Amino acid sequence: MLSYRHSFHAGNAADVLKHTILIFCLDYLGQKEKPLLCVDTHGGAGSYSFANREWEAGYGALAKAGAAEALPSMARRYLEIINAGGKDYPGSPLIMARLLRHLDRLVCFELHPEDFETLKNCLDNFRHVEVRKEDGPGSLKGLLPPPSRRGLILIDPAWEELSEYEMIPQILASALKRFPEGTYLVWYPLLLHPKAAAENADSETLRENLFAIHAGRRCFVELHTSSKDHAPANSPRGMYGSGLVIINPPYTLKPALEDALPVLVQAMNAEGGWKLEWKE
């Protein structure tokens, strides 16, 4: 369960998609004065160097496009937040910590001993942040619902184990029963060869299972970095893209994505294109 290290992938196309949407949702939720609870169930290290090279086809490609032409506001906002981080690429916990207000609260979970210490040090100066060395999905229930009935929960596992494909939909369903008003972002990879090979462990089945849990406003958005028919040579599991299922997304997210996704595809040369399905 602790083998995945995000430091090898920070700033790639999957991060661009995830963090662009995360920033948009936080900006939207921050418009109201009521306190906001944010939870990151798989915090990672919080900040990453640019040594891995995958960022060049993700954040780097988008930044290069932004220097040459005007970008949609959603993409510009992403670059603004990432570029404000200095020489390292900020992970989801650090992005949230920087965007939240003094009245808000952020709880981050991380089990990997080394990443936990790095994350704790990374967020040490933020008084509204709590870092826990606990199982995030298992501990989520105890945080819900927040007193303000406002919150954003990011569920971002590695999807390396079969148990995750069974557990995460159950965790999401349980959380929604306790806190149906919350905004939930669940990230998933698009894999040709899931490590957890099983009938219900393929990416599309997982997406449909997550999407069916909530009957209200929801969407899924995917960025296909390559064609599904051609497994990337440098990816043992054949990752051809990634996506997010979003429960209770801001209503303004749909037009923003429709404006931004074609630009992201072109800038990052995402050969497989994009998908967006929205349900009210």
Short mmCIF file of C-alpha atoms in Angstrom, two decimals:
data_model
loop_
_atom_site.label_atom_id
_atom_site.label_comp_id
_atom_site.label_asym_id
_atom_site.label_seq_id
_atom_site.Cartn_x
_atom_site.Cartn_y
_atom_site.Cartn_z
CA MET A 1 0.00 0.00 0.00
CA LEU A 2 2.94 2.37 0.53
CA SER A 3 4.98 1.70 -2.62
CA TYR A 4 3.63 4.58 -4.72
CA ARG A 5 5.65 7.79 -4.53
CA HIS A 6 4.17 10.81 -6.26
CA SER A 7 7.57 12.49 -6.50
CA PHE A 8 8.18 10.51 -9.70
CA HIS A 9 5.10 12.00 -11.38
CA ALA A 10 4.62 15.49 -9.91
CA GLY A 11 3.54 18.13 -12.41
CA ASN A 12 2.51 15.65 -15.11
CA ALA A 13 -0.68 15.92 -17.17
CA ALA A 14 -2.70 14.16 -14.45
CA ASP A 15 -1.61 16.79 -11.92
CA VAL A 16 -2.49 19.60 -14.32
CA LEU A 17 -6.04 18.27 -14.69
CA LYS A 18 -6.48 17.53 -10.98
CA HIS A 19 -5.02 20.77 -9.69
CA THR A 20 -6.73 22.98 -12.27
CA ILE A 21 -10.09 21.65 -11.09
CA LEU A 22 -9.11 21.70 -7.41
CA ILE A 23 -8.11 25.37 -7.61
CA PHE A 24 -11.32 26.29 -9.44
CA CYS A 25 -13.49 24.56 -6.83
CA LEU A 26 -11.63 26.16 -3.92
CA ASP A 27 -11.92 29.61 -5.47
CA TYR A 28 -15.65 29.09 -5.92
CA LEU A 29 -16.27 27.76 -2.41
CA GLY A 30 -14.18 30.55 -0.92
CA GLN A 31 -16.64 33.19 -2.15
CA LYS A 32 -18.96 32.53 0.80
CA GLU A 33 -17.99 33.74 4.25
CA LYS A 34 -18.91 30.54 6.10
CA PRO A 35 -15.97 28.33 7.19
CA LEU A 36 -14.87 25.55 4.87
CA LEU A 37 -13.48 22.12 5.79
CA CYS A 38 -11.03 20.64 3.30
CA VAL A 39 -9.70 17.08 3.54
CA ASP A 40 -6.92 15.42 1.56
CA THR A 41 -7.11 11.68 2.20
CA HIS A 42 -3.76 10.91 0.49
CA GLY A 43 -1.56 13.92 1.14
CA GLY A 44 1.81 12.76 -0.16
CA ALA A 45 4.86 14.89 0.51
CA GLY A 46 3.22 18.26 -0.15
CA SER A 47 5.93 19.67 -2.40
CA TYR A 48 8.13 18.13 -5.10
CA SER A 49 11.26 18.96 -7.04
CA PHE A 50 11.23 19.06 -10.82
CA ALA A 51 13.72 16.19 -11.13
CA ASN A 52 11.29 13.60 -12.48
CA ARG A 53 10.92 15.05 -16.03
CA GLU A 54 7.23 14.09 -16.36
CA TRP A 55 6.36 17.72 -15.59
CA GLU A 56 7.78 18.76 -18.96
CA ALA A 57 4.81 17.21 -20.81
CA GLY A 58 2.35 18.55 -18.23
CA TYR A 59 2.90 21.76 -16.30
CA GLY A 60 5.91 22.69 -18.43
CA ALA A 61 4.02 22.34 -21.71
CA LEU A 62 1.09 24.41 -20.43
CA ALA A 63 3.43 27.11 -19.09
CA LYS A 64 5.16 27.26 -22.47
CA ALA A 65 1.80 27.62 -24.22
CA GLY A 66 0.79 30.34 -21.77
CA ALA A 67 3.91 32.33 -22.59
CA ALA A 68 3.04 32.28 -26.29
CA GLU A 69 -0.74 32.82 -26.29
CA ALA A 70 -3.73 33.76 -24.18
CA LEU A 71 -5.14 30.91 -22.11
CA PRO A 72 -8.65 30.38 -20.68
CA SER A 73 -9.04 31.82 -17.19
CA MET A 74 -9.09 28.36 -15.58
CA ALA A 75 -5.67 27.51 -17.05
CA ARG A 76 -4.25 30.95 -16.23
CA ARG A 77 -5.34 30.61 -12.62
CA TYR A 78 -3.64 27.20 -12.38
CA LEU A 79 -0.35 28.62 -13.65
CA GLU A 80 -0.64 31.60 -11.31
CA ILE A 81 -0.92 29.34 -8.25
CA ILE A 82 1.78 26.89 -9.33
CA ASN A 83 4.23 29.63 -10.31
CA ALA A 84 3.78 31.31 -6.92
CA GLY A 85 5.32 28.25 -5.25
CA GLY A 86 8.93 29.02 -6.14
CA LYS A 87 11.29 26.36 -7.45
CA ASP A 88 9.22 23.31 -6.43
CA TYR A 89 5.89 21.93 -7.63
CA PRO A 90 3.21 22.20 -4.92
CA GLY A 91 1.11 19.11 -4.20
CA SER A 92 -2.59 19.20 -3.41
CA PRO A 93 -2.17 19.82 0.37
CA LEU A 94 0.08 22.84 -0.18
CA ILE A 95 -2.22 24.25 -2.86
CA MET A 96 -5.18 23.97 -0.50
CA ALA A 97 -3.26 25.42 2.45
CA ARG A 98 -2.30 28.48 0.42
CA LEU A 99 -5.80 29.09 -0.90
CA LEU A 100 -7.77 28.61 2.31
CA ARG A 101 -8.65 31.50 4.60
CA HIS A 102 -7.95 31.85 8.33
CA LEU A 103 -11.50 30.70 9.17
CA ASP A 104 -11.16 27.49 7.13
CA ARG A 105 -9.67 24.16 8.19
CA LEU A 106 -7.56 21.63 6.29
CA VAL A 107 -6.91 18.06 7.44
CA CYS A 108 -4.33 16.01 5.51
CA PHE A 109 -3.60 12.31 5.90
CA GLU A 110 -0.44 10.43 4.93
CA LEU A 111 0.77 6.98 6.01
CA HIS A 112 4.18 6.78 4.34
CA PRO A 113 6.67 7.64 7.14
CA GLU A 114 9.04 9.71 5.01
CA ASP A 115 6.30 11.54 3.12
CA PHE A 116 4.43 12.20 6.38
CA GLU A 117 7.43 14.00 7.88
CA THR A 118 8.01 15.96 4.69
CA LEU A 119 4.34 16.93 4.52
CA LYS A 120 4.28 17.96 8.17
CA ASN A 121 7.33 20.19 7.68
CA CYS A 122 5.89 21.60 4.46
CA LEU A 123 2.67 22.70 6.18
CA ASP A 124 4.12 23.62 9.55
CA ASN A 125 3.61 27.37 9.09
CA PHE A 126 -0.11 27.10 8.34
CA ARG A 127 -2.12 27.36 11.56
CA HIS A 128 -5.36 26.20 9.98
CA VAL A 129 -3.82 22.88 8.83
CA GLU A 130 -3.64 19.54 10.63
CA VAL A 131 -1.48 16.65 9.35
CA ARG A 132 -2.30 13.15 10.58
CA LYS A 133 -0.35 9.91 10.16
CA GLU A 134 -3.52 7.89 9.71
CA ASP A 135 -5.42 6.06 7.02
CA GLY A 136 -7.27 8.91 5.30
CA PRO A 137 -10.28 7.05 3.87
CA GLY A 138 -10.78 5.18 7.14
CA SER A 139 -10.61 8.40 9.18
CA LEU A 140 -12.81 10.53 6.92
CA LYS A 141 -16.07 9.53 8.58
CA GLY A 142 -15.03 11.12 11.89
CA LEU A 143 -14.66 14.55 10.26
CA LEU A 144 -18.11 14.65 8.68
CA PRO A 145 -20.28 16.59 8.65
CA PRO A 146 -18.44 19.83 9.46
CA PRO A 147 -20.38 22.31 11.65
CA SER A 148 -20.66 24.78 8.75
CA ARG A 149 -22.01 22.07 6.39
CA ARG A 150 -19.49 23.26 3.81
CA GLY A 151 -16.50 21.26 2.65
CA LEU A 152 -14.30 19.87 -0.11
CA ILE A 153 -12.89 16.36 0.13
CA LEU A 154 -10.11 15.20 -2.22
CA ILE A 155 -9.72 11.42 -2.51
CA ASP A 156 -6.58 10.68 -4.49
CA PRO A 157 -5.28 7.11 -3.96
CA ALA A 158 -2.62 5.33 -6.00
CA TRP A 159 -5.06 2.63 -7.14
CA GLU A 160 -2.37 -0.02 -6.77
CA GLU A 161 -4.33 -2.52 -4.70
CA LEU A 162 -7.55 -4.39 -5.43
CA SER A 163 -8.91 -3.32 -2.04
CA GLU A 164 -8.94 0.32 -3.17
CA TYR A 165 -11.34 -0.45 -6.02
CA GLU A 166 -13.75 -1.92 -3.51
CA MET A 167 -13.11 0.41 -0.58
CA ILE A 168 -13.09 3.89 -2.17
CA PRO A 169 -16.65 3.69 -3.60
CA GLN A 170 -17.83 2.46 -0.19
CA ILE A 171 -16.01 5.33 1.55
CA LEU A 172 -17.55 7.85 -0.85
CA ALA A 173 -21.05 6.44 -0.32
CA SER A 174 -20.62 6.52 3.47
CA ALA A 175 -19.30 10.10 3.39
CA LEU A 176 -22.23 11.26 1.27
CA LYS A 177 -24.70 9.81 3.75
CA ARG A 178 -23.14 11.88 6.52
CA PHE A 179 -22.40 14.97 4.45
CA PRO A 180 -24.49 15.05 1.24
CA GLU A 181 -23.80 18.77 0.63
CA GLY A 182 -20.03 18.35 0.35
CA THR A 183 -17.99 18.70 -2.82
CA TYR A 184 -16.03 15.49 -3.47
CA LEU A 185 -13.19 15.11 -5.96
CA VAL A 186 -12.11 11.52 -6.64
CA TRP A 187 -9.10 11.13 -8.93
CA TYR A 188 -8.49 7.94 -10.90
CA PRO A 189 -5.94 6.81 -13.51
CA LEU A 190 -6.93 5.40 -16.89
CA LEU A 191 -5.01 2.13 -17.07
CA LEU A 192 -4.83 -0.57 -19.71
CA HIS A 193 -3.27 -3.00 -17.25
CA PRO A 194 -4.36 -2.31 -13.65
CA LYS A 195 -2.02 -3.82 -11.09
CA ALA A 196 -5.11 -4.95 -9.21
CA ALA A 197 -6.39 -7.08 -12.09
CA ALA A 198 -10.01 -8.01 -11.45
CA GLU A 199 -13.40 -7.71 -13.08
CA ASN A 200 -14.28 -4.50 -11.21
CA ALA A 201 -10.80 -2.99 -11.21
CA ASP A 202 -10.69 -1.55 -14.71
CA SER A 203 -10.79 2.22 -14.99
CA GLU A 204 -14.12 2.56 -16.75
CA THR A 205 -15.96 0.27 -14.33
CA LEU A 206 -14.47 2.20 -11.41
CA ARG A 207 -15.59 5.50 -12.93
CA GLU A 208 -19.13 4.24 -13.47
CA ASN A 209 -19.31 2.83 -9.93
CA LEU A 210 -18.23 6.16 -8.46
CA PHE A 211 -20.50 8.14 -10.77
CA ALA A 212 -23.57 6.11 -9.82
CA ILE A 213 -23.24 6.66 -6.06
CA HIS A 214 -24.79 10.14 -6.11
CA ALA A 215 -28.07 11.00 -7.83
CA GLY A 216 -27.63 14.78 -7.71
CA ARG A 217 -25.29 17.10 -9.56
CA ARG A 218 -22.15 15.26 -10.59
CA CYS A 219 -19.69 15.01 -13.44
CA PHE A 220 -16.67 13.16 -14.61
CA VAL A 221 -13.88 14.69 -16.65
CA GLU A 222 -11.02 12.86 -18.33
CA LEU A 223 -7.86 13.85 -20.17
CA HIS A 224 -6.52 11.11 -22.46
CA THR A 225 -2.81 11.67 -22.97
CA SER A 226 -2.60 8.85 -25.51
CA SER A 227 -4.91 6.56 -27.42
CA LYS A 228 -6.36 3.68 -25.46
CA ASP A 229 -5.20 1.36 -28.24
CA HIS A 230 -1.54 2.17 -27.65
CA ALA A 231 -0.06 1.61 -24.21
CA PRO A 232 2.69 4.14 -23.41
CA ALA A 233 6.09 2.46 -23.55
CA ASN A 234 7.27 4.07 -20.31
CA SER A 235 4.23 2.98 -18.26
CA PRO A 236 4.11 -0.65 -17.04
CA ARG A 237 0.38 -0.34 -16.30
CA GLY A 238 -0.35 1.43 -19.58
CA MET A 239 -1.61 4.72 -18.18
CA TYR A 240 -3.25 6.53 -21.07
CA GLY A 241 -4.76 9.38 -19.07
CA SER A 242 -6.62 10.24 -15.89
CA GLY A 243 -9.92 11.59 -14.69
CA LEU A 244 -11.95 12.88 -11.79
CA VAL A 245 -15.44 12.09 -10.62
CA ILE A 246 -16.79 15.23 -8.96
CA ILE A 247 -19.81 15.15 -6.68
CA ASN A 248 -21.66 18.46 -6.18
CA PRO A 249 -19.38 20.45 -8.51
CA PRO A 250 -19.85 24.21 -8.79
CA TYR A 251 -22.39 24.90 -11.53
CA THR A 252 -19.84 27.23 -13.15
CA LEU A 253 -17.36 24.37 -13.59
CA LYS A 254 -19.02 22.96 -16.72
CA PRO A 255 -18.58 26.02 -18.99
CA ALA A 256 -15.10 26.60 -17.56
CA LEU A 257 -14.06 23.04 -18.43
CA GLU A 258 -15.58 23.25 -21.89
CA ASP A 259 -13.49 26.36 -22.45
CA ALA A 260 -10.25 25.01 -20.94
CA LEU A 261 -10.09 21.34 -21.91
CA PRO A 262 -9.46 21.83 -25.65
CA VAL A 263 -6.59 24.17 -24.77
CA LEU A 264 -5.11 21.69 -22.28
CA VAL A 265 -5.30 18.93 -24.89
CA GLN A 266 -3.52 21.03 -27.48
CA ALA A 267 -0.89 22.42 -25.10
CA MET A 268 0.04 19.02 -23.64
CA ASN A 269 -0.38 17.12 -26.91
CA ALA A 270 -2.96 14.81 -25.34
CA GLU A 271 -3.55 12.58 -28.35
CA GLY A 272 -6.63 10.85 -26.93
CA GLY A 273 -8.56 14.08 -26.32
CA TRP A 274 -10.96 14.72 -23.44
CA LYS A 275 -14.31 13.62 -22.06
CA LEU A 276 -16.83 15.46 -19.94
CA GLU A 277 -20.15 14.07 -18.74
CA TRP A 278 -22.40 16.22 -16.57
CA LYS A 279 -25.56 15.18 -14.73
CA GLU A 280 -27.95 17.37 -12.73
#
